[in-house]
Amino acid sequence: MRVAVIGAGVVGLSVTLTLLRQGVDVWCYEAGEPMGERSAGDTRIFRLAHVYPDMVELAARSGALFARWSEQAGTPLIDRVGTVVSGAGTATWATAMAAAGAPHDLVEPDSPLLRLPARAFPGPALIDPSGGVIRVDRLRAYLVAAAGHRLRHARVEAVEQTPAGVRVSAGPATDVVDTALIAAGSGTSGLAAGAGIDTPSALEHHLRVTFPLRRGAPERPQCWITEAADGLPGTYQHLAAAGGWAVGGDVDPALVAWSAGRDAAERASLAAVTAHVAEHLPFVEPRPIGRVYCTHHPDLGDGLQFARNGRVLAVHGENLMKFAPLLGEVLAGACVDGSTPADAGPGAVRS
Ligand SMILES: Cc1cc2nc3c(=O)[nH]c(=O)nc-3n(C[C@H](O)[C@H](O)[C@H](O)COP(=O)(O)OP(=O)(O)OC[C@H]3O[C@@H](n4cnc5c(N)ncnc54)[C@H](O)[C@@H]3O)c2cc1C
């Protein structure tokens, strides 16, 4: 069987690795740098905590696969410092964790179990001890090495079904394969539309900013997803690979709308995140030292979505890094047997 994977982000590379290990003849096409778009940067948050029990279970499966990959990579791909969720919606997350049988603690903001660079915040707080920092820098090295020469530097212009197979056009070259997976991030909806698959196409700008931690900040701080009564309504925060505290958040949608343009959206996000840090994080210096820009869908929360037309499969969703090895397995299986995996997360049909 010949498979074409379009996009060498974390999803496409994870599928490529899995297919190669199954002995499948797979090629992964990448227009730019592997993991240079939505998978850019050095770190992400891993967590079992989600608002739906099925997502908690999927994250647990992914965590187990990350552990196996870490052994193969010879280095931990997740630093298991734990992840904390706090704010008004915390009870919903705790209910989902309990329903899935996932270990967790519900504590007040003054709990000695918390290691966060803040003194006060609206409680309660959910501690997810299985969470931690995904070391994207290590994961990238592992996946790119595993893909080896099966990674092809080429921009795919079209994916079309023909009686002879799926035609993948990349510049002057045309390959005909048995099945194709479109995992092209922000490029997915355009390519998928050409193959008769409808996926969400709206885009928004997003910026994550890294700041120095001050002396007195807790050792090995947990990752943190929190709501605030003022400043940014929601933020995610965690330790960056090189040290420093990475913060991203819900900036006013009008300021980060696609039509605002990248430069203006980055400036507005930088100002909003820096102001939030100055106001809410006493152990973080509000002096930006690094940033990661990406595009994302304005309305999709945590979720996995799959769509198929004939022999072409497309994947899209938000916060996919934590599901990378699981997506590798699920999508490799679907490429081989022609199935369509079940959606999960917001909007998924639940029995
Ligand atoms: C700042 C930030 C923070 C995040 N935080 C978290 C987090 O804490 N936890 C978490 O789990 N997730 C998080 N995410 C989300 C997660 O990183 C993404 O969902 C994931 O990396 C998406 O991977 P992907 O492979 O789908 O897309 P991408 O990484 O964008 O890969 C798609 C690839 O396809 C290539 N491509 C596009 N069009 C074509 C074409 N026509 N031909 C060939 N190649 C093409 C692109 O160049 C790109 O390399 C975060 C993302 C960002 C940016």
GROMACS .gro file of C-alpha atoms and ligand atoms in nm:
model
  404
    1MET     CA    1   0.000   0.000   0.000
    2ARG     CA    2   0.125   0.349  -0.088
    3VAL     CA    3   0.023   0.635   0.143
    4ALA     CA    4   0.083   1.009   0.108
    5VAL     CA    5   0.077   1.218   0.425
    6ILE     CA    6   0.046   1.591   0.351
    7GLY     CA    7   0.211   1.802   0.622
    8ALA     CA    8   0.503   1.728   0.854
    9GLY     CA    9   0.358   1.889   1.162
   10VAL     CA   10   0.342   1.678   1.475
   11VAL     CA   11   0.034   1.497   1.341
   12GLY     CA   12   0.170   1.409   0.996
   13LEU     CA   13   0.507   1.300   1.136
   14SER     CA   14   0.342   1.084   1.405
   15VAL     CA   15   0.136   0.906   1.141
   16THR     CA   16   0.440   0.866   0.916
   17LEU     CA   17   0.642   0.708   1.197
   18THR     CA   18   0.362   0.463   1.278
   19LEU     CA   19   0.307   0.364   0.914
   20LEU     CA   20   0.680   0.315   0.857
   21ARG     CA   21   0.693   0.080   1.156
   22GLN     CA   22   0.407  -0.118   1.002
   23GLY     CA   23   0.608  -0.155   0.683
   24VAL     CA   24   0.382   0.072   0.477
   25ASP     CA   25   0.524   0.260   0.177
   26VAL     CA   26   0.460   0.615   0.304
   27TRP     CA   27   0.588   0.957   0.201
   28CYS     CA   28   0.536   1.273   0.405
   29TYR     CA   29   0.524   1.601   0.209
   30GLU     CA   30   0.625   1.926   0.380
   31ALA     CA   31   0.624   2.273   0.223
   32GLY     CA   32   0.840   2.440   0.489
   33GLU     CA   33   1.026   2.331   0.803
   34PRO     CA   34   0.903   2.013   0.976
   35MET     CA   35   0.696   2.117   1.279
   36GLY     CA   36   0.760   2.482   1.186
   37GLU     CA   37   0.398   2.603   1.178
   38ARG     CA   38   0.142   2.517   1.447
   39SER     CA   39   0.389   2.270   1.601
   40ALA     CA   40   0.662   2.539   1.634
   41GLY     CA   41   0.838   2.621   1.959
   42ASP     CA   42   0.998   2.419   2.235
   43THR     CA   43   0.716   2.315   2.469
   44ARG     CA   44   0.342   2.247   2.510
   45ILE     CA   45   0.115   2.137   2.793
   46PHE     CA   46   0.024   1.771   2.839
   47ARG     CA   47  -0.279   1.691   3.054
   48LEU     CA   48  -0.532   1.423   3.116
   49ALA     CA   49  -0.772   1.699   3.232
   50HIS     CA   50  -1.046   1.773   2.979
   51VAL     CA   51  -1.413   1.859   3.018
   52TYR     CA   52  -1.534   1.530   2.863
   53PRO     CA   53  -1.455   1.184   3.012
   54ASP     CA   54  -1.384   1.035   2.668
   55MET     CA   55  -1.121   1.303   2.606
   56VAL     CA   56  -0.962   1.223   2.943
   57GLU     CA   57  -0.943   0.856   2.842
   58LEU     CA   58  -0.793   0.942   2.503
   59ALA     CA   59  -0.533   1.163   2.673
   60ALA     CA   60  -0.445   0.876   2.910
   61ARG     CA   61  -0.388   0.648   2.610
   62SER     CA   62  -0.175   0.916   2.447
   63GLY     CA   63   0.026   0.959   2.769
   64ALA     CA   64   0.105   0.587   2.775
   65LEU     CA   65   0.221   0.603   2.413
   66PHE     CA   66   0.434   0.909   2.493
   67ALA     CA   67   0.603   0.700   2.764
   68ARG     CA   68   0.686   0.432   2.506
   69TRP     CA   69   0.820   0.693   2.263
   70SER     CA   70   1.030   0.844   2.544
   71GLU     CA   71   1.195   0.506   2.599
   72GLN     CA   72   1.268   0.476   2.228
   73ALA     CA   73   1.394   0.836   2.212
   74GLY     CA   74   1.617   0.776   2.515
   75THR     CA   75   1.492   1.098   2.677
   76PRO     CA   76   1.169   1.206   2.849
   77LEU     CA   77   0.933   1.364   2.595
   78ILE     CA   78   0.713   1.489   2.881
   79ASP     CA   79   0.847   1.649   3.201
   80ARG     CA   80   0.580   1.522   3.441
   81VAL     CA   81   0.553   1.827   3.667
   82GLY     CA   82   0.171   1.806   3.673
   83THR     CA   83  -0.094   2.038   3.532
   84VAL     CA   84  -0.332   2.260   3.729
   85VAL     CA   85  -0.674   2.382   3.611
   86SER     CA   86  -0.843   2.662   3.807
   87GLY     CA   87  -1.139   2.897   3.781
   88ALA     CA   88  -1.517   2.880   3.775
   89GLY     CA   89  -1.540   2.579   3.542
   90THR     CA   90  -1.306   2.359   3.747
   91ALA     CA   91  -1.586   2.140   3.885
   92THR     CA   92  -1.678   2.028   3.530
   93TRP     CA   93  -1.318   1.920   3.464
   94ALA     CA   94  -1.310   1.735   3.799
   95THR     CA   95  -1.635   1.554   3.716
   96ALA     CA   96  -1.490   1.435   3.384
   97MET     CA   97  -1.168   1.320   3.555
   98ALA     CA   98  -1.367   1.127   3.814
   99ALA     CA   99  -1.590   0.967   3.549
  100ALA     CA  100  -1.281   0.853   3.358
  101GLY     CA  101  -1.113   0.723   3.673
  102ALA     CA  102  -0.816   0.957   3.629
  103PRO     CA  103  -0.607   1.054   3.934
  104HIS     CA  104  -0.668   1.413   4.047
  105ASP     CA  105  -0.697   1.639   4.354
  106LEU     CA  106  -0.932   1.932   4.411
  107VAL     CA  107  -0.763   2.193   4.634
  108GLU     CA  108  -0.799   2.557   4.740
  109PRO     CA  109  -0.560   2.824   4.603
  110ASP     CA  110  -0.356   2.829   4.927
  111SER     CA  111  -0.284   2.454   4.908
  112PRO     CA  112   0.081   2.353   4.966
  113LEU     CA  113   0.035   2.106   4.677
  114LEU     CA  114   0.035   2.396   4.430
  115ARG     CA  115   0.359   2.522   4.272
  116LEU     CA  116   0.253   2.826   4.068
  117PRO     CA  117   0.408   3.171   4.018
  118ALA     CA  118   0.100   3.345   4.165
  119ARG     CA  119  -0.016   3.411   4.521
  120ALA     CA  120  -0.391   3.437   4.478
  121PHE     CA  121  -0.640   3.332   4.213
  122PRO     CA  122  -1.005   3.226   4.205
  123GLY     CA  123  -1.034   2.865   4.330
  124PRO     CA  124  -1.079   2.581   4.350
  125ALA     CA  125  -0.789   2.422   4.162
  126LEU     CA  126  -0.773   2.079   4.003
  127ILE     CA  127  -0.433   1.909   4.012
  128ASP     CA  128  -0.373   1.661   3.731
  129PRO     CA  129  -0.058   1.478   3.847
  130SER     CA  130  -0.017   1.299   3.512
  131GLY     CA  131   0.019   1.630   3.326
  132GLY     CA  132   0.336   1.816   3.242
  133VAL     CA  133   0.549   1.991   2.984
  134ILE     CA  134   0.574   1.826   2.641
  135ARG     CA  135   0.931   1.876   2.524
  136VAL     CA  136   0.855   1.968   2.165
  137ASP     CA  137   1.225   2.025   2.095
  138ARG     CA  138   1.297   1.658   2.178
  139LEU     CA  139   0.981   1.530   2.011
  140ARG     CA  140   1.070   1.712   1.687
  141ALA     CA  141   1.418   1.557   1.681
  142TYR     CA  142   1.273   1.210   1.747
  143LEU     CA  143   1.002   1.233   1.479
  144VAL     CA  144   1.219   1.389   1.209
  145ALA     CA  145   1.486   1.122   1.262
  146ALA     CA  146   1.220   0.849   1.245
  147ALA     CA  147   1.075   0.985   0.918
  148GLY     CA  148   1.425   0.997   0.767
  149HIS     CA  149   1.434   1.011   0.389
  150ARG     CA  150   1.055   0.952   0.375
  151LEU     CA  151   1.017   1.324   0.449
  152ARG     CA  152   0.992   1.505   0.116
  153HIS     CA  153   1.039   1.882   0.089
  154ALA     CA  154   0.754   1.979  -0.146
  155ARG     CA  155   0.442   2.194  -0.141
  156VAL     CA  156   0.138   1.992  -0.240
  157GLU     CA  157  -0.089   2.191  -0.468
  158ALA     CA  158  -0.371   1.941  -0.512
  159VAL     CA  159  -0.500   1.606  -0.388
  160GLU     CA  160  -0.751   1.448  -0.628
  161GLN     CA  161  -0.922   1.114  -0.657
  162THR     CA  162  -0.886   0.945  -0.993
  163PRO     CA  163  -0.978   0.593  -1.110
  164ALA     CA  164  -0.607   0.501  -1.089
  165GLY     CA  165  -0.575   0.620  -0.727
  166VAL     CA  166  -0.524   0.945  -0.538
  167ARG     CA  167  -0.317   1.195  -0.740
  168VAL     CA  168  -0.088   1.416  -0.528
  169SER     CA  169   0.049   1.712  -0.727
  170ALA     CA  170   0.359   1.887  -0.593
  171GLY     CA  171   0.522   2.124  -0.843
  172PRO     CA  172   0.631   1.935  -1.152
  173ALA     CA  173   0.597   1.600  -0.973
  174THR     CA  174   0.279   1.396  -0.955
  175ASP     CA  175   0.249   1.083  -0.744
  176VAL     CA  176  -0.040   0.839  -0.752
  177VAL     CA  177  -0.102   0.662  -0.421
  178ASP     CA  178  -0.362   0.430  -0.272
  179THR     CA  179  -0.463   0.665   0.005
  180ALA     CA  180  -0.382   1.018   0.125
  181LEU     CA  181  -0.402   1.185   0.464
  182ILE     CA  182  -0.429   1.564   0.473
  183ALA     CA  183  -0.269   1.683   0.799
  184ALA     CA  184  -0.160   2.025   0.677
  185GLY     CA  185  -0.274   2.243   0.969
  186SER     CA  186  -0.386   2.579   0.835
  187GLY     CA  187  -0.341   2.440   0.482
  188THR     CA  188  -0.585   2.154   0.539
  189SER     CA  189  -0.915   2.316   0.445
  190GLY     CA  190  -0.790   2.435   0.103
  191LEU     CA  191  -0.643   2.098   0.006
  192ALA     CA  192  -0.938   1.906   0.153
  193ALA     CA  193  -1.189   2.116  -0.040
  194GLY     CA  194  -1.018   2.011  -0.363
  195ALA     CA  195  -1.070   1.647  -0.259
  196GLY     CA  196  -1.438   1.707  -0.181
  197ILE     CA  197  -1.398   1.730   0.198
  198ASP     CA  198  -1.542   2.018   0.397
  199THR     CA  199  -1.338   2.124   0.703
  200PRO     CA  200  -1.356   2.450   0.901
  201SER     CA  201  -1.155   2.724   0.733
  202ALA     CA  202  -1.177   3.023   0.973
  203LEU     CA  203  -0.843   3.139   1.115
  204GLU     CA  204  -0.735   3.362   1.402
  205HIS     CA  205  -0.391   3.487   1.509
  206HIS     CA  206  -0.240   3.365   1.836
  207LEU     CA  207   0.077   3.454   2.026
  208ARG     CA  208   0.243   3.287   2.323
  209VAL     CA  209   0.504   3.493   2.508
  210THR     CA  210   0.787   3.383   2.740
  211PHE     CA  211   0.904   3.591   3.039
  212PRO     CA  212   1.184   3.546   3.298
  213LEU     CA  213   1.087   3.389   3.632
  214ARG     CA  214   1.186   3.596   3.935
  215ARG     CA  215   1.386   3.468   4.230
  216GLY     CA  216   1.145   3.305   4.477
  217ALA     CA  217   0.934   3.140   4.206
  218PRO     CA  218   0.849   2.779   4.296
  219GLU     CA  219   1.081   2.500   4.183
  220ARG     CA  220   0.942   2.278   3.906
  221PRO     CA  221   0.620   2.479   3.864
  222GLN     CA  222   0.313   2.296   3.737
  223CYS     CA  223   0.158   2.381   3.401
  224TRP     CA  224  -0.148   2.598   3.459
  225ILE     CA  225  -0.474   2.661   3.276
  226THR     CA  226  -0.676   2.926   3.453
  227GLU     CA  227  -0.959   3.177   3.435
  228ALA     CA  228  -0.922   3.523   3.587
  229ALA     CA  229  -1.182   3.775   3.700
  230ASP     CA  230  -0.993   4.059   3.531
  231GLY     CA  231  -0.715   4.090   3.274
  232LEU     CA  232  -0.724   3.806   3.021
  233PRO     CA  233  -1.030   3.588   3.091
  234GLY     CA  234  -0.840   3.264   3.027
  235THR     CA  235  -0.468   3.182   3.009
  236TYR     CA  236  -0.242   2.878   2.978
  237GLN     CA  237   0.104   2.891   3.132
  238HIS     CA  238   0.403   2.661   3.171
  239LEU     CA  239   0.778   2.637   3.202
  240ALA     CA  240   0.967   2.685   2.875
  241ALA     CA  241   1.245   2.440   2.783
  242ALA     CA  242   1.522   2.694   2.834
  243GLY     CA  243   1.366   2.828   3.156
  244GLY     CA  244   1.128   3.123   3.164
  245TRP     CA  245   0.751   3.119   3.188
  246ALA     CA  246   0.542   3.084   2.872
  247VAL     CA  247   0.199   3.249   2.876
  248GLY     CA  248  -0.078   3.255   2.616
  249GLY     CA  249  -0.434   3.370   2.659
  250ASP     CA  250  -0.773   3.473   2.531
  251VAL     CA  251  -0.705   3.814   2.379
  252ASP     CA  252  -1.001   4.028   2.263
  253PRO     CA  253  -1.124   3.844   1.947
  254ALA     CA  254  -1.148   4.173   1.754
  255LEU     CA  255  -0.773   4.229   1.805
  256VAL     CA  256  -0.666   3.883   1.684
  257ALA     CA  257  -0.923   3.837   1.406
  258TRP     CA  258  -0.773   3.724   1.075
  259SER     CA  259  -0.868   4.059   0.920
  260ALA     CA  260  -0.660   4.246   1.181
  261GLY     CA  261  -0.342   4.121   1.013
  262ARG     CA  262  -0.055   3.933   1.176
  263ASP     CA  263   0.157   4.235   1.280
  264ALA     CA  264  -0.125   4.421   1.453
  265ALA     CA  265  -0.253   4.100   1.616
  266GLU     CA  266   0.095   4.014   1.747
  267ARG     CA  267   0.143   4.366   1.888
  268ALA     CA  268  -0.196   4.361   2.059
  269SER     CA  269  -0.139   4.010   2.199
  270LEU     CA  270   0.208   4.100   2.327
  271ALA     CA  271   0.068   4.406   2.507
  272ALA     CA  272  -0.230   4.217   2.654
  273VAL     CA  273  -0.027   3.916   2.776
  274THR     CA  274   0.248   4.138   2.921
  275ALA     CA  275  -0.010   4.350   3.106
  276HIS     CA  276  -0.172   4.034   3.243
  277VAL     CA  277   0.165   3.908   3.370
  278ALA     CA  278   0.241   4.242   3.539
  279GLU     CA  279  -0.098   4.239   3.711
  280HIS     CA  280  -0.136   3.872   3.811
  281LEU     CA  281   0.201   3.696   3.833
  282PRO     CA  282   0.426   3.838   4.106
  283PHE     CA  283   0.700   3.579   4.042
  284VAL     CA  284   0.723   3.658   3.669
  285GLU     CA  285   0.904   3.961   3.528
  286PRO     CA  286   0.684   4.133   3.265
  287ARG     CA  287   0.975   4.150   3.017
  288PRO     CA  288   0.916   3.940   2.703
  289ILE     CA  289   1.214   3.721   2.608
  290GLY     CA  290   1.056   3.487   2.353
  291ARG     CA  291   0.745   3.432   2.148
  292VAL     CA  292   0.569   3.168   1.939
  293TYR     CA  293   0.314   3.273   1.677
  294CYS     CA  294   0.057   3.047   1.518
  295THR     CA  295  -0.283   3.042   1.353
  296HIS     CA  296  -0.573   2.853   1.496
  297HIS     CA  297  -0.947   2.816   1.458
  298PRO     CA  298  -1.138   3.076   1.662
  299ASP     CA  299  -1.425   2.846   1.769
  300LEU     CA  300  -1.285   2.493   1.807
  301GLY     CA  301  -1.186   2.402   2.161
  302ASP     CA  302  -0.999   2.084   2.253
  303GLY     CA  303  -1.108   1.831   1.996
  304LEU     CA  304  -1.025   1.575   1.730
  305GLN     CA  305  -1.216   1.585   1.403
  306PHE     CA  306  -1.185   1.355   1.104
  307ALA     CA  307  -1.349   1.364   0.761
  308ARG     CA  308  -1.317   1.126   0.467
  309ASN     CA  309  -1.413   1.125   0.102
  310GLY     CA  310  -1.326   0.795  -0.066
  311ARG     CA  311  -0.954   0.735  -0.026
  312VAL     CA  312  -0.871   1.078   0.114
  313LEU     CA  313  -0.886   1.143   0.488
  314ALA     CA  314  -0.845   1.484   0.657
  315VAL     CA  315  -0.777   1.563   1.023
  316HIS     CA  316  -0.825   1.891   1.203
  317GLY     CA  317  -0.865   2.016   1.559
  318GLU     CA  318  -0.708   2.226   1.831
  319ASN     CA  319  -0.448   2.136   2.093
  320LEU     CA  320  -0.340   1.828   1.904
  321MET     CA  321   0.016   1.809   2.041
  322LYS     CA  322  -0.088   1.612   2.350
  323PHE     CA  323  -0.259   1.356   2.128
  324ALA     CA  324   0.031   1.314   1.882
  325PRO     CA  325   0.120   0.945   1.941
  326LEU     CA  326  -0.245   0.849   1.972
  327LEU     CA  327  -0.327   1.028   1.646
  328GLY     CA  328  -0.033   0.847   1.490
  329GLU     CA  329  -0.188   0.510   1.576
  330VAL     CA  330  -0.549   0.601   1.503
  331LEU     CA  331  -0.479   0.767   1.170
  332ALA     CA  332  -0.230   0.505   1.054
  333GLY     CA  333  -0.499   0.242   1.117
  334ALA     CA  334  -0.758   0.448   0.928
  335CYS     CA  335  -0.521   0.496   0.632
  336VAL     CA  336  -0.469   0.122   0.607
  337ASP     CA  337  -0.826  -0.003   0.660
  338GLY     CA  338  -1.018   0.287   0.500
  339SER     CA  339  -1.218   0.372   0.814
  340THR     CA  340  -1.299   0.715   0.956
  341PRO     CA  341  -1.208   0.760   1.324
  342ALA     CA  342  -1.478   0.893   1.558
  343ASP     CA  343  -1.468   1.263   1.643
  344ALA     CA  344  -1.401   1.361   2.005
  345GLY     CA  345  -1.435   1.686   2.198
  346PRO     CA  346  -1.681   1.972   2.145
  347GLY     CA  347  -1.946   1.887   1.888
  348ALA     CA  348  -1.870   1.512   1.885
  349VAL     CA  349  -2.166   1.276   1.893
  350ARG     CA  350  -2.171   1.091   2.229
  351SER     CA  351  -2.369   0.779   2.296
  352LIG     C1  352   0.147   2.884   2.093
  352LIG     C2  353   0.079   2.750   2.088
  352LIG     C3  354   0.047   2.685   2.207
  352LIG     C4  355  -0.016   2.561   2.204
  352LIG     N1  356  -0.037   2.495   2.321
  352LIG     C5  357  -0.074   2.365   2.316
  352LIG     C6  358  -0.073   2.288   2.433
  352LIG     O1  359  -0.040   2.337   2.542
  352LIG     N2  360  -0.106   2.156   2.425
  352LIG     C7  361  -0.139   2.097   2.306
  352LIG     O2  362  -0.168   1.978   2.304
  352LIG     N3  363  -0.143   2.169   2.192
  352LIG     C8  364  -0.110   2.301   2.195
  352LIG     N4  365  -0.108   2.375   2.081
  352LIG     C9  366  -0.163   2.318   1.958
  352LIG    C10  367  -0.071   2.220   1.891
  352LIG     O3  368   0.062   2.268   1.892
  352LIG    C11  369  -0.123   2.202   1.749
  352LIG     O4  370  -0.259   2.159   1.751
  352LIG    C12  371  -0.041   2.099   1.673
  352LIG     O5  372   0.096   2.130   1.677
  352LIG    C13  373  -0.091   2.095   1.528
  352LIG     O6  374  -0.011   2.007   1.455
  352LIG     P1  375  -0.048   1.977   1.303
  352LIG     O7  376   0.046   1.872   1.259
  352LIG     O8  377  -0.195   1.953   1.291
  352LIG     O9  378  -0.026   2.115   1.227
  352LIG     P2  379   0.110   2.187   1.185
  352LIG    O10  380   0.213   2.173   1.288
  352LIG    O11  381   0.074   2.325   1.141
  352LIG    O12  382   0.158   2.100   1.060
  352LIG    C14  383   0.104   2.114   0.933
  352LIG    C15  384   0.220   2.117   0.835
  352LIG    O13  385   0.168   2.111   0.703
  352LIG    C16  386   0.250   2.188   0.621
  352LIG     N5  387   0.173   2.223   0.504
  352LIG    C17  388   0.066   2.306   0.494
  352LIG     N6  389   0.021   2.312   0.368
  352LIG    C18  390   0.100   2.228   0.295
  352LIG    C19  391   0.104   2.190   0.159
  352LIG     N7  392   0.016   2.239   0.071
  352LIG     N8  393   0.199   2.103   0.117
  352LIG    C20  394   0.289   2.051   0.206
  352LIG     N9  395   0.290   2.086   0.336
  352LIG    C21  396   0.197   2.172   0.381
  352LIG    C22  397   0.286   2.308   0.708
  352LIG    O14  398   0.405   2.370   0.662
  352LIG    C23  399   0.302   2.245   0.846
  352LIG    O15  400   0.435   2.211   0.875
  352LIG    C24  401  -0.050   2.501   2.080
  352LIG    C25  402  -0.018   2.567   1.960
  352LIG    C26  403   0.048   2.688   1.965
  352LIG    C27  404   0.090   2.751   1.836
   0.00000   0.00000   0.00000
